[in-house]
Short mmCIF file of C-alpha atoms and ligand atoms in Angstrom, two decimals:
data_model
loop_
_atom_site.label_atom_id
_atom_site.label_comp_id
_atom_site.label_asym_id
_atom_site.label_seq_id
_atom_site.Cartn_x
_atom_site.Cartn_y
_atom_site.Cartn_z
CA UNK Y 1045 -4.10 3.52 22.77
CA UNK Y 1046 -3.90 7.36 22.91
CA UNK Y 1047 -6.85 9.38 22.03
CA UNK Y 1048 -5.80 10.72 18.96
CA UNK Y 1049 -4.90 7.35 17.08
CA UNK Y 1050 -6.78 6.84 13.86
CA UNK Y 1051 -8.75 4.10 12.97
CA UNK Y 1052 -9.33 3.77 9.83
CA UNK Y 1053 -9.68 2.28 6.53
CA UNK Y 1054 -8.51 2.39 3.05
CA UNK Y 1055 -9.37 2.01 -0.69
CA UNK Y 1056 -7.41 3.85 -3.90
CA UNK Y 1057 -8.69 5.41 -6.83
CA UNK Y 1058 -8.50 2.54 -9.36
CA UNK Y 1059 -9.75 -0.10 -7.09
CA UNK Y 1060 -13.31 1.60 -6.25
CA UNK Y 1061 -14.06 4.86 -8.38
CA UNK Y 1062 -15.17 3.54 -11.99
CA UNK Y 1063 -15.58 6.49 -14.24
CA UNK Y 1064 -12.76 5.75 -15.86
CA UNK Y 1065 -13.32 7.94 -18.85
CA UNK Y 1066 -16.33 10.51 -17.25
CA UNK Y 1067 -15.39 14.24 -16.37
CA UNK Y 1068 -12.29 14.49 -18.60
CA UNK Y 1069 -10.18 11.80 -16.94
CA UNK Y 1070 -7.53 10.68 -18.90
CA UNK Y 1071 -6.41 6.83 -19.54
CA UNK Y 1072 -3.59 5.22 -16.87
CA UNK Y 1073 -1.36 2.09 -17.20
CA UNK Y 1074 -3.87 -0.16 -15.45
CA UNK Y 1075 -6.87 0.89 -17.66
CA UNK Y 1076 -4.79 -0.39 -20.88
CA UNK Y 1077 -2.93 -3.26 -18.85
CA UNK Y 1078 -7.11 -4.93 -17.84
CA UNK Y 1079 -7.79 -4.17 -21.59
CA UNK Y 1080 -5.44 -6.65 -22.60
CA UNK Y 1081 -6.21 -9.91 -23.59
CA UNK Y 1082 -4.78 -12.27 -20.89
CA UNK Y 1083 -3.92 -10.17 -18.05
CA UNK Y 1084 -6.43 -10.06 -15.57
CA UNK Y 1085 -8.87 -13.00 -14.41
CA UNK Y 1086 -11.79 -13.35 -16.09
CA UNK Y 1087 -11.05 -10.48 -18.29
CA UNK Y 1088 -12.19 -7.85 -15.54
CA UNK Y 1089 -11.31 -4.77 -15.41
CA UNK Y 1090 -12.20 -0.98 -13.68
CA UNK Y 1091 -14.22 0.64 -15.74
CA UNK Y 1092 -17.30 1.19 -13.03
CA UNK Y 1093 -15.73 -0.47 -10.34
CA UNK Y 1094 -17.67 0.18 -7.08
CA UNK Y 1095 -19.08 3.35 -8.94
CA UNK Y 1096 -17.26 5.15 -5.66
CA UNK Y 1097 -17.06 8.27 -8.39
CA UNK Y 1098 -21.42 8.56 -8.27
CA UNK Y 1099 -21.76 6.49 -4.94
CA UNK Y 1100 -19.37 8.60 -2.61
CA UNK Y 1101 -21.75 9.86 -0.44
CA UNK Y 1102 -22.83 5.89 0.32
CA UNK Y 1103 -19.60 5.18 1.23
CA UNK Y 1104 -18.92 7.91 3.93
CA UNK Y 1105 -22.02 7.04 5.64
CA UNK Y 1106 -21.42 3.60 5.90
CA UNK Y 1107 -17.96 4.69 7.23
CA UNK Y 1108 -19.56 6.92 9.46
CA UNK Y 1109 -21.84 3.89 10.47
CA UNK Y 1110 -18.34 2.00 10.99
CA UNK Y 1111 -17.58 4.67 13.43
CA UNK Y 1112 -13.98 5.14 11.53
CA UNK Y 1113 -12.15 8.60 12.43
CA UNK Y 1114 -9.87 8.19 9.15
CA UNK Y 1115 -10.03 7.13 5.65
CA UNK Y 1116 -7.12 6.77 3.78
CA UNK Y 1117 -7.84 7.40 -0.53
CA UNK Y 1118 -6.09 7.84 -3.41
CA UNK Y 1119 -6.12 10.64 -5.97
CA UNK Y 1120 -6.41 9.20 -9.67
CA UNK Y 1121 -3.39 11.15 -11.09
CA UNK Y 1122 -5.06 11.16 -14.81
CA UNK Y 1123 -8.08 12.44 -13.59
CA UNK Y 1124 -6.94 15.25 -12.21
CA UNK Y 1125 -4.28 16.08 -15.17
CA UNK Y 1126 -5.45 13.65 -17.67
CA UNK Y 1127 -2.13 13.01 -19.46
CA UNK Y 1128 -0.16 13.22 -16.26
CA UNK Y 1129 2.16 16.82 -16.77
CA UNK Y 1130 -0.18 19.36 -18.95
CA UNK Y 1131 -3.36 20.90 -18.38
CA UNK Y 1132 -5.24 20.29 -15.32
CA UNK Y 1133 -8.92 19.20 -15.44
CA UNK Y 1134 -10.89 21.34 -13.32
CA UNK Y 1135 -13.59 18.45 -12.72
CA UNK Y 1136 -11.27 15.89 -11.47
CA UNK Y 1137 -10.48 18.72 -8.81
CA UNK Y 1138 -14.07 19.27 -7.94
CA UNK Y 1139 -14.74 15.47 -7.95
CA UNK Y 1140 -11.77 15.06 -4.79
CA UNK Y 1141 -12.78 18.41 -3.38
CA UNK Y 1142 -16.34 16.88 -3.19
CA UNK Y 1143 -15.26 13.86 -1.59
CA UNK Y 1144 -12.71 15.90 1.51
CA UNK Y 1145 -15.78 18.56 2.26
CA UNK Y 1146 -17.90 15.61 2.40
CA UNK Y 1147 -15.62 13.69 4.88
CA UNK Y 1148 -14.51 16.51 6.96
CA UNK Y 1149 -18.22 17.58 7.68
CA UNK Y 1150 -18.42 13.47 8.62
CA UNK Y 1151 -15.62 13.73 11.27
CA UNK Y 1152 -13.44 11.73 9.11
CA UNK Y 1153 -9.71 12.81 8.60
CA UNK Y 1154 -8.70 12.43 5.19
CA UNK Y 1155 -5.40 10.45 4.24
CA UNK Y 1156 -4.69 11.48 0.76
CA UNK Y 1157 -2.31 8.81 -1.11
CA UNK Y 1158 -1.32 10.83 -4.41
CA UNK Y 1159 0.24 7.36 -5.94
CA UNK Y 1160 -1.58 4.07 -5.71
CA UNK Y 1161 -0.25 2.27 -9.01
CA UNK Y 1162 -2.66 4.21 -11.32
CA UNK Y 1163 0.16 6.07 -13.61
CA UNK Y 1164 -1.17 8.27 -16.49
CA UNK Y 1165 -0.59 6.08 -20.07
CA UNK Y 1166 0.71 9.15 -21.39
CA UNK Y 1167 3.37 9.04 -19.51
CA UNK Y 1168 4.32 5.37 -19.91
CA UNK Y 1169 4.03 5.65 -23.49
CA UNK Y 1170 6.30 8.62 -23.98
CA UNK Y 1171 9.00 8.43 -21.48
CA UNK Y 1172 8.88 4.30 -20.41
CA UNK Y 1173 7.26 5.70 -17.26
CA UNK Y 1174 9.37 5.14 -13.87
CA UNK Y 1175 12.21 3.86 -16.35
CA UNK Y 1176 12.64 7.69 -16.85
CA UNK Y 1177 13.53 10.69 -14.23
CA UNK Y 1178 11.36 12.76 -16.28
CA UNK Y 1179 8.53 11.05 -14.56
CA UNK Y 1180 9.56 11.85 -11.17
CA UNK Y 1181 9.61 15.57 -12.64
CA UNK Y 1182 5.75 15.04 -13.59
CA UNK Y 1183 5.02 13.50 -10.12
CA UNK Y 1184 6.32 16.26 -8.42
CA UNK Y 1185 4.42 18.96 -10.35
CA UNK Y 1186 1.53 16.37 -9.95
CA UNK Y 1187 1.96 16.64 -6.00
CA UNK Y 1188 2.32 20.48 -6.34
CA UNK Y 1189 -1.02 20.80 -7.64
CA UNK Y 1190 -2.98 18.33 -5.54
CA UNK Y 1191 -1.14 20.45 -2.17
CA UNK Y 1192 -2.29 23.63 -3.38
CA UNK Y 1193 -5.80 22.50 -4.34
CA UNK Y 1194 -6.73 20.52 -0.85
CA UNK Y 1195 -3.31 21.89 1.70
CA UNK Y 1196 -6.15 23.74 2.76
CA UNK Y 1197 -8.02 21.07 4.13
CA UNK Y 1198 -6.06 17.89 4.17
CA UNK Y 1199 -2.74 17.49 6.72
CA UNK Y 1200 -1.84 13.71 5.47
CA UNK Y 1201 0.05 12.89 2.60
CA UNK Y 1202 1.43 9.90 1.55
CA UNK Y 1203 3.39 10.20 -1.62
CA UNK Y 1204 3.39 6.56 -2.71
CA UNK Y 1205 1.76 3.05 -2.35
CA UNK Y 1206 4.08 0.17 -1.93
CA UNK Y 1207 6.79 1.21 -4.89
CA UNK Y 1208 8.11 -2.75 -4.17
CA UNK Y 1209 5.38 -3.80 -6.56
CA UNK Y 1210 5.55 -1.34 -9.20
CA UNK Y 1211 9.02 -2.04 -9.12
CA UNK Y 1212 9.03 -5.67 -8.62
CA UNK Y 1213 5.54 -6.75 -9.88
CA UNK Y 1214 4.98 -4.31 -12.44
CA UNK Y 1215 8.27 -3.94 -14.13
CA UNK Y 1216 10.05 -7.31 -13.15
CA UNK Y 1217 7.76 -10.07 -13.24
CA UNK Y 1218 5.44 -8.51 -15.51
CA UNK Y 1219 2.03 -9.44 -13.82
CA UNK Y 1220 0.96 -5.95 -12.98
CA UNK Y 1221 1.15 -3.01 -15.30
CA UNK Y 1222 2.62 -2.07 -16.91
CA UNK Y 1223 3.96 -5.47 -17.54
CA UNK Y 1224 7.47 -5.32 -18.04
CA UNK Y 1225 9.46 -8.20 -17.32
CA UNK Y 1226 13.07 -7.37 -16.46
CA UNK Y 1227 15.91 -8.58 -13.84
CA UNK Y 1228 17.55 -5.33 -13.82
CA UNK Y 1229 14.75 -2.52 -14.61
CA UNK Y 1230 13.34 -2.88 -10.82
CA UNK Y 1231 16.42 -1.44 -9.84
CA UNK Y 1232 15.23 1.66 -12.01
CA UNK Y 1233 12.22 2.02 -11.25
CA UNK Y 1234 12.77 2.03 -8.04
CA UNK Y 1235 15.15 4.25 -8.11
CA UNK Y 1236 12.98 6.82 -9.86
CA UNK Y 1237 10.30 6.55 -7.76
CA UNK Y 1238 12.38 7.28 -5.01
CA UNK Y 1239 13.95 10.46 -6.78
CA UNK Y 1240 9.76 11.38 -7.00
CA UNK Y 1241 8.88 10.96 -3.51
CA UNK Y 1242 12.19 12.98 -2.98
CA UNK Y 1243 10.84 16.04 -5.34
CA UNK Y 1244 7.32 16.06 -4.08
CA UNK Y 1245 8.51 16.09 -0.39
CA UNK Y 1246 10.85 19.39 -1.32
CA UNK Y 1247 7.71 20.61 -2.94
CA UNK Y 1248 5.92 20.12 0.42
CA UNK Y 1249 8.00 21.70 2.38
CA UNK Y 1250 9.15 24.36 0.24
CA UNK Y 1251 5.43 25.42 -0.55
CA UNK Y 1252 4.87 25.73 3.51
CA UNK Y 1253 2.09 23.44 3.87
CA UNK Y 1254 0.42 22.57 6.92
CA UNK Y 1255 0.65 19.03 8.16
CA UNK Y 1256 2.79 15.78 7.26
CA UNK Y 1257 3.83 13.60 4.51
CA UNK Y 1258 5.13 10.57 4.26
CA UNK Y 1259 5.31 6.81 2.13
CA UNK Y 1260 3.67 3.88 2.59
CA UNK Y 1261 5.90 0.57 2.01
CA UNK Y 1262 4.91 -2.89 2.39
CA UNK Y 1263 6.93 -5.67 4.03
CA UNK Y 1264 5.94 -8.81 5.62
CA UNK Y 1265 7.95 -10.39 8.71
CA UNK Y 1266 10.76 -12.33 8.06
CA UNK Y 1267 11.56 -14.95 11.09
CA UNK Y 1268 14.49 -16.94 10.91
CA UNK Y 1269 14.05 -20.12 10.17
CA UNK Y 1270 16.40 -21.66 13.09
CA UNK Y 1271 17.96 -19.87 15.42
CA UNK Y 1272 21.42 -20.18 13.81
CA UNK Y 1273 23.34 -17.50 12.32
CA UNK Y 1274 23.21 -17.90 9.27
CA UNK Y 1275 19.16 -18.01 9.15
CA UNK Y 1276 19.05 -14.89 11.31
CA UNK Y 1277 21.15 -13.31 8.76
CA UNK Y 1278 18.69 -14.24 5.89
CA UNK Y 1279 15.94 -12.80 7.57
CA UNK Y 1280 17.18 -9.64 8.29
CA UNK Y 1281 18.82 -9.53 5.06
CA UNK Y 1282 15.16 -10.21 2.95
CA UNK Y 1283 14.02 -7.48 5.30
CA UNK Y 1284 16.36 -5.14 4.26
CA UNK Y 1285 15.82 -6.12 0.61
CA UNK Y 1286 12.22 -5.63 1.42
CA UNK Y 1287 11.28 -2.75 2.96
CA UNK Y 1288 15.01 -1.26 3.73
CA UNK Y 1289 15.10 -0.67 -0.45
CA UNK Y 1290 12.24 1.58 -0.29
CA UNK Y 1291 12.53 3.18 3.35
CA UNK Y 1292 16.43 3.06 3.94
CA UNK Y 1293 17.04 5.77 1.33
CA UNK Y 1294 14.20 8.18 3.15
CA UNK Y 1295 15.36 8.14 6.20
CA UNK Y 1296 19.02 7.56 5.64
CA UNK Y 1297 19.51 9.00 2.33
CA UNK Y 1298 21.17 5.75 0.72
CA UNK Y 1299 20.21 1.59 0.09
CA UNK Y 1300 20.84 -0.96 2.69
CA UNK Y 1301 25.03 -1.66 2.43
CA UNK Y 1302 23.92 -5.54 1.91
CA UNK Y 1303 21.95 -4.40 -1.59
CA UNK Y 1304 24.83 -2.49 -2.64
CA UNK Y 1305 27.09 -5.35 -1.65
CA UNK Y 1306 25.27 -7.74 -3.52
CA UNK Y 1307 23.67 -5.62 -6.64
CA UNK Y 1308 27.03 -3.70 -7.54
CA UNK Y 1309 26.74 -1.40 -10.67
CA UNK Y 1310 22.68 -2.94 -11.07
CA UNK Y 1311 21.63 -0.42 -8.26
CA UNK Y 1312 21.38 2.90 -9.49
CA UNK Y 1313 23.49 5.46 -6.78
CA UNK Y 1314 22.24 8.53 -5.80
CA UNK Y 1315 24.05 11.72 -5.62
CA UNK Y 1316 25.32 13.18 -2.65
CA UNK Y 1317 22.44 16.06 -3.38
CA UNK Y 1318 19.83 13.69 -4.43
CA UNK Y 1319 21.18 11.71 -1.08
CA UNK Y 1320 20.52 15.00 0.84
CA UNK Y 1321 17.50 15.22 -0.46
CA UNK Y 1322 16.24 12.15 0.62
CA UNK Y 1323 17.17 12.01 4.19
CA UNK Y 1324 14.80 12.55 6.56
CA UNK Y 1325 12.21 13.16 3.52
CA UNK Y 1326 9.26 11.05 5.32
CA UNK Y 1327 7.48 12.65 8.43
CA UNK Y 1328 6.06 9.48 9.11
CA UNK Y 1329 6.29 5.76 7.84
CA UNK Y 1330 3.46 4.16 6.67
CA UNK Y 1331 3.59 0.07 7.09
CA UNK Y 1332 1.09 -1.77 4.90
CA UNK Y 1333 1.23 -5.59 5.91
CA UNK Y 1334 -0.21 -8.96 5.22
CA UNK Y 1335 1.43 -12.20 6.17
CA UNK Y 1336 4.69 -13.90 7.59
CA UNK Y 1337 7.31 -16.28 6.35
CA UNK Y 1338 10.28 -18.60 7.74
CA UNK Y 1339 13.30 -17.26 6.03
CA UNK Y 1340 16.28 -19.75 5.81
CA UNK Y 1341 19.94 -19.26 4.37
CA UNK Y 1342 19.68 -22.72 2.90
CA UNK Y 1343 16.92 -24.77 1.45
CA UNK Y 1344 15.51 -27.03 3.41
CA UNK Y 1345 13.94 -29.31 1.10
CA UNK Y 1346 15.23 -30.94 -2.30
CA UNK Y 1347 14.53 -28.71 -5.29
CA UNK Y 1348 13.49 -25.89 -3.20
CA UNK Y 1349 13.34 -22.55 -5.12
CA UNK Y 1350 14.28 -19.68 -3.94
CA UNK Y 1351 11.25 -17.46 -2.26
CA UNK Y 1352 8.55 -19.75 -3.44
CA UNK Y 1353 5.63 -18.39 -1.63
CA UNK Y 1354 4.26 -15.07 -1.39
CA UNK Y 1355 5.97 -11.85 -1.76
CA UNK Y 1356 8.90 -12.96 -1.93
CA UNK Y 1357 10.81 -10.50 -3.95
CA UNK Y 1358 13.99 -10.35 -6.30
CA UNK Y 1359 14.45 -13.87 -5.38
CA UNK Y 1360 17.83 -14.24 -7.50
CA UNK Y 1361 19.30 -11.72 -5.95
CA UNK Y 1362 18.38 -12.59 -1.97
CA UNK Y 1363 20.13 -16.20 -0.57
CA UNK Y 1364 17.04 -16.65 1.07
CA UNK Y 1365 14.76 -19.57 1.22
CA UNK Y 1366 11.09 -18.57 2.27
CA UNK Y 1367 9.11 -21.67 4.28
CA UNK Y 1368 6.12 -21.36 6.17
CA UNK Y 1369 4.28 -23.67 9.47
CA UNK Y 1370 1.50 -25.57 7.69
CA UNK Y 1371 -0.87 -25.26 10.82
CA UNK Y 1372 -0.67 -21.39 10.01
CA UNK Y 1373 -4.13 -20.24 8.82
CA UNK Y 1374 -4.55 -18.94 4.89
CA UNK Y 1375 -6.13 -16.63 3.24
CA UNK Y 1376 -8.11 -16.84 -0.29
CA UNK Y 1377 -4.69 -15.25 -1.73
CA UNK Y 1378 -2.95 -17.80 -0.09
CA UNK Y 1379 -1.42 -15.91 2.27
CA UNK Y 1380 -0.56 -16.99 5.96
CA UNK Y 1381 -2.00 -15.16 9.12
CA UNK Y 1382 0.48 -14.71 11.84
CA UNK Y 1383 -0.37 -11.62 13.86
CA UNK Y 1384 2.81 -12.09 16.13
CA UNK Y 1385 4.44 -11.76 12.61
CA UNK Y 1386 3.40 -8.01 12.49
CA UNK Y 1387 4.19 -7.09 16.39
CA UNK Y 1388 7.89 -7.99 15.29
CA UNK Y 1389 7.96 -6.47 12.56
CA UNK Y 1390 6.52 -3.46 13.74
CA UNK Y 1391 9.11 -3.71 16.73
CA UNK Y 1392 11.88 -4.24 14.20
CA UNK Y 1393 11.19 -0.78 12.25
CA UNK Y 1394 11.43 0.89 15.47
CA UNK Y 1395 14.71 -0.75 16.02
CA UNK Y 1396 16.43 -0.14 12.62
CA UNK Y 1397 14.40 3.32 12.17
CA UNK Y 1398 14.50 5.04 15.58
CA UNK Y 1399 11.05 6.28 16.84
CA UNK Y 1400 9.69 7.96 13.84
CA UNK Y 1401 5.70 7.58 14.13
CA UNK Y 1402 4.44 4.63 12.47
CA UNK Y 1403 0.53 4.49 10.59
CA UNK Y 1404 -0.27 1.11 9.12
CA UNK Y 1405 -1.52 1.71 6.08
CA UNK Y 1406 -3.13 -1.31 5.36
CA UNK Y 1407 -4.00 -4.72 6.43
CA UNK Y 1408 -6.42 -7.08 6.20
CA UNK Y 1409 -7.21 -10.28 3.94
CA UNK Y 1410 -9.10 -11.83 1.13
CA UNK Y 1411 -11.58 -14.66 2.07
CA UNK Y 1412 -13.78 -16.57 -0.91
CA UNK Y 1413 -17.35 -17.21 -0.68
CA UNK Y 1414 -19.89 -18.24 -3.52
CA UNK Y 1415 -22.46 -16.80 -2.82
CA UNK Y 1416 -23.68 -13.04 -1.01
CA UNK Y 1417 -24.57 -14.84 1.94
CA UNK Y 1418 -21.77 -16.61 2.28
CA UNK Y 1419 -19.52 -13.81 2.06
CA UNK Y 1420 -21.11 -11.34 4.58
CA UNK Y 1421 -20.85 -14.03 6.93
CA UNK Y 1422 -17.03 -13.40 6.97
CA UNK Y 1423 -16.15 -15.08 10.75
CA UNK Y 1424 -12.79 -15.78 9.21
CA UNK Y 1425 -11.58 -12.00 8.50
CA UNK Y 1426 -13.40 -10.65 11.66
CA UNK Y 1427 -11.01 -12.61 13.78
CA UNK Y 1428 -7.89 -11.86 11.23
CA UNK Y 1429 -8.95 -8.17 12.25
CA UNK Y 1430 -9.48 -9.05 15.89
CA UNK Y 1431 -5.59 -11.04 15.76
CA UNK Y 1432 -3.85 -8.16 14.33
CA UNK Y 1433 -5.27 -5.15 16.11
CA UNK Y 1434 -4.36 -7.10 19.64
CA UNK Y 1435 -0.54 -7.38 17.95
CA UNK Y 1436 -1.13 -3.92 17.17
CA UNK Y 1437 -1.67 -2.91 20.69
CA UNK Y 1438 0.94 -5.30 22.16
CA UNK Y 1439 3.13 -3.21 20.23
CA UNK Y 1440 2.01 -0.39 21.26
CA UNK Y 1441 1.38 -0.56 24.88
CA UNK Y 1442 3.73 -3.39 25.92
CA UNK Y 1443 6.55 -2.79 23.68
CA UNK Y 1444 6.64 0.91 23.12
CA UNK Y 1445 6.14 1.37 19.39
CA UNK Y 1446 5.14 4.60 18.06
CA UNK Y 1447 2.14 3.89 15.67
CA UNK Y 1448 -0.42 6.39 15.47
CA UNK Y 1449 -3.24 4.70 13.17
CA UNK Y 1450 -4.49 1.57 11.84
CA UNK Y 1451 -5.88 1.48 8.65
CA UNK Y 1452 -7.87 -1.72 7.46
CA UNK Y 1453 -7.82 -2.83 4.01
CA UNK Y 1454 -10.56 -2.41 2.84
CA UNK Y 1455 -13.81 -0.99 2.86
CA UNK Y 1456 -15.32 -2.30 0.15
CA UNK Y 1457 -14.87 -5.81 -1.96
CA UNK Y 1458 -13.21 -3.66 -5.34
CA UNK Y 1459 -11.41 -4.60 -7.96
CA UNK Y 1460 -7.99 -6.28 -6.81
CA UNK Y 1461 -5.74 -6.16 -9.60
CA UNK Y 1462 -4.83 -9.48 -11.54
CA UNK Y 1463 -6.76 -11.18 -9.35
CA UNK Y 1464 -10.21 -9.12 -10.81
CA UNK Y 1465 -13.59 -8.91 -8.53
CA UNK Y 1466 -13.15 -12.57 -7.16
CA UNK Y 1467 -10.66 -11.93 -4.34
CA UNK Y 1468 -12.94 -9.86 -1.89
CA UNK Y 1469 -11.14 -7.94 1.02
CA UNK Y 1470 -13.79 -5.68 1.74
CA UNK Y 1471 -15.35 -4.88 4.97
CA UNK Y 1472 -18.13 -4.47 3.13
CA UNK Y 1473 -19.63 -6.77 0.55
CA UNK Y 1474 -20.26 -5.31 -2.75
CA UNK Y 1475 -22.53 -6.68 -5.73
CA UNK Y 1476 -20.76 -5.84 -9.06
CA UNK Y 1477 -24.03 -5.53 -10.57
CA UNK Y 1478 -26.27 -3.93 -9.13
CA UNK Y 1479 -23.27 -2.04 -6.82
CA UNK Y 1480 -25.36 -2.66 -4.01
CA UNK Y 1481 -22.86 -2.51 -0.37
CA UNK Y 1482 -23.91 -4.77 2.64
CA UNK Y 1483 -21.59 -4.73 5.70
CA UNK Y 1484 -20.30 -8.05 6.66
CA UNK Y 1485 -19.89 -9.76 9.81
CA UNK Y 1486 -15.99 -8.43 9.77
CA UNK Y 1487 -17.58 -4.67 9.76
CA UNK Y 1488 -19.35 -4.86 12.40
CA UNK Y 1489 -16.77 -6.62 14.36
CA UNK Y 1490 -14.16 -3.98 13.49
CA UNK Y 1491 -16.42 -1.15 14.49
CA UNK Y 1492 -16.54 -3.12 17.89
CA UNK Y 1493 -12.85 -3.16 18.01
CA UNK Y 1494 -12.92 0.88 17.75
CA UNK Y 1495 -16.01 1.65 19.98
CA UNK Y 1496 -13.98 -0.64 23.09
CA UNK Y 1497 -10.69 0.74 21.77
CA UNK Y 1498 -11.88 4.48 21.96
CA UNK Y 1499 -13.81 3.97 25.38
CA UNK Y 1500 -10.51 3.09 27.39
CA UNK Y 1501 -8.22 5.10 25.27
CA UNK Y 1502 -5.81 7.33 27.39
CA UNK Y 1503 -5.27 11.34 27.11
CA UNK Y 1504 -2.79 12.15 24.17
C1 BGC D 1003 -2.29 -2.93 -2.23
C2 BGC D 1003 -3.78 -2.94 -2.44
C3 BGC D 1003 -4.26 -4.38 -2.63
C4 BGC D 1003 -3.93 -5.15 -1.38
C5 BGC D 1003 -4.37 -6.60 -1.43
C6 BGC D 1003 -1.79 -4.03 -1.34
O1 BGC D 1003 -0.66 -4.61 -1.92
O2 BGC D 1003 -1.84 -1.66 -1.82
O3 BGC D 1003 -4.09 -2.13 -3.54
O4 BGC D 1003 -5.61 -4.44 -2.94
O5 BGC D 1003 -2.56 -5.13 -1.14
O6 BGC D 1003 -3.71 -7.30 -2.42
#
């Protein structure tokens, strides 16, 4: 690898910081969504978190310990304009200021993701949230704000985190927030979210900031089942329904022709300015990635429903069948690990997308334990981290892909949505009561992984 790739790892504002009313910062989706009765397991929720807000400085030097040259964040969006499009709240700025001084004078380049799921309730509860353009109006200003407070300092933006699941999770199947449950308002939201990263990008550039920005969109590899036709079709189609929906319309200004084929009037069009607009709006993709699935045209046993494991999307509207190889490990989430999965997939964006630099955003896995000893003794994710950073390179070096950082998810055990503090992907272990972080046997293999990595790397 060259000398200036990035290896890194990543966390977002909701997952770690806590805090969730301290310093002026205003209430967001998720806070009311883990307040409801029913929604999360065991009634958890984010109100301390990791403490990451108080405990910052822990958490750089541990990543300094890791040996990390990047850590990708996100910005809380309510903290720093508490009902997401009026005043701003000066201590939510100094909080994130805090944090990038404190990581630049630890050698660590900041990754700044300005959307990570956390939107401001105001916002839901006036305009429906991403059911509304006026939201992508308040996201822009949003991104406005955070360029001119930390431009100075910070040269990577990523506008949003894996819009599939706000669209698809959030506002389809209801089991993230905000919790709507809808066949045709993904479609919307996803639409708007795009018009967002669209708005903030123009703000970018327009404003003359140093430095890139760019998306991060998750998709996992889609093989075909057989080697027929019609399989390979299905694949490439539930690709293109995957992450083509989200990065298509970035880099090519419109949806993949097979969504507009099969959606009609449900997918919102864009306008030949808001198509203009779009092109060519992401500097860089970012890739976040966890598993792999066999993707058939038909089903291939009785009764089989459509997309049955994993993320597997707007199932009514792919004709895909999703399988999987039983002898393919699984993770706590129950999701399969198939590094060869990810060195296709990563080969396949270069093929559809042209050479546009690649940073994965995220990856990594969930693995249970009962007990703190069990968990730091994590043998399983160490060699998940060892699998898909050897795909990585195979990509890389054998196959010619442009990817310029690796970002593992994560660096702490936080607070992982629905699933509360019992799914732990965390390099490091953390105790939700006393909030007490132990690296696990995964950490110190990863920081391995980027000592031999960085000793043979070649001149950039
Ligand atoms: C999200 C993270 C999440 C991880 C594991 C990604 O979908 O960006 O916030 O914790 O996957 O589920």
């Amino acid at each position: 690898m060259k000398n200036d790739f990035i290896w890194g790892t990543a966390t977002s504002a909701h997952q770690i910081e806590g805090a969730w009313l301290e310093d002026g910062k205003g209430m967001n989706i998720w806070d009311a969504f883990s307040h409801t009765p029913g929604k999360i397991a065991n009634e958890d929720h984010s109100e301390t978190a990791c403490d990451h807000y108080h405990l910052y400085e822990t958490d750089i030097a541990h990543m300094k310990a890791l040996g990390v040259n990047g850590y990708r964040f996100s910005i809380a969006w309510s903290r720093v304009i508490p009902d997401g499009k009026g005043k701003v709240n000066p201590q939510g700025i100094d909080f994130y200021n805090r944090l990038i001084d404190s990581l630049l004078a630890a050698d660590i380049t900041p990754f700044i993701t300005l959307y990570h799921w956390d939107l401001p309730l105001t916002l839901q509860m006036e305009n429906d949230g991403w059911l509304s353009e006026v939201t992508a109006d308040a996201f822009a200003r949003y991104a406005r704000i955070c360029f001119e407070a930390f431009g100075d300092r910070v040269q990577h933006w990523i506008t949003f985190n894996e819009n599939w699941c706000t669209a698809v999770i959030g506002n389809g199947q209801g089991n993230f927030a905000p919790g709507r449950i809808s066949e045709d308002e993904p479609y919307i939201v996803a639409h708007n979210l795009l018009l967002a990263h669209g708005k903030a990008v123009q703000n970018f550039r327009r404003g003359d900031f140093a430095g890139q920005i760019g998306i991060a969109n998750n998709c996992d590899w889609r093989e075909p089942f057989t080697d027929s036709d019609e399989d390979r079709a299905a694949a490439q189609e539930a690709l293109e329904f995957f992450f083509g929906w989200f990065t298509d319309p970035v880099i090519f200004g419109d949806y993949p022709a097979i969504m507009r084929e099969r959606l009609g009037d449900r997918l919102p069009r864009f306008s030949p300015e808001q198509s203009e607009m779009l092109k060519g709006s992401s500097d860089f993709l970012g890739l976040n990635h966890y598993t792999t699935h066999y993707a058939s045209r038909e089903a291939v046993v009785p009764d089989q429903i459509k997309a049955d494991v994993g993320n597997g999307g707007d199932q009514d509207d792919q004709q895909v069948y999703l399988h999987h190889d039983p002898e393919w490990p699984r993770t706590s989430m129950g999701w399969f690990v198939v590094p060869w999965g990810f060195r296709k997939l990563l080969n396949w964006i270069k093929a559809r997308y042209g050479d546009i630099p690649i940073y994965v955003t995220e990856n990594g896995c969930s693995v249970a334990a009962d007990s703190k000893e069990e968990a730091v003794d994590d043998q399983f994710r160490a060699d998940f981290i060892e699998g898909y950073t050897h795909a990585l390179t195979q990509a890389v070096e054998e196959d010619g892909v442009t990817v310029k950082g690796y970002f593992c998810w994560t660096l702490m055990d936080n607070f992982e949505w629905t699933r509360g503090y019992n799914m732990r992907f965390g390099l490091m272990y953390c105790d939700f009561e006393t909030l007490e972080r132990t690296p696990k046997a995964s950490f110190h293999r990863y920081a391995e992984i980027i000592r031999t990595q960085q000793a043979s790397s070649t001149e950039s």
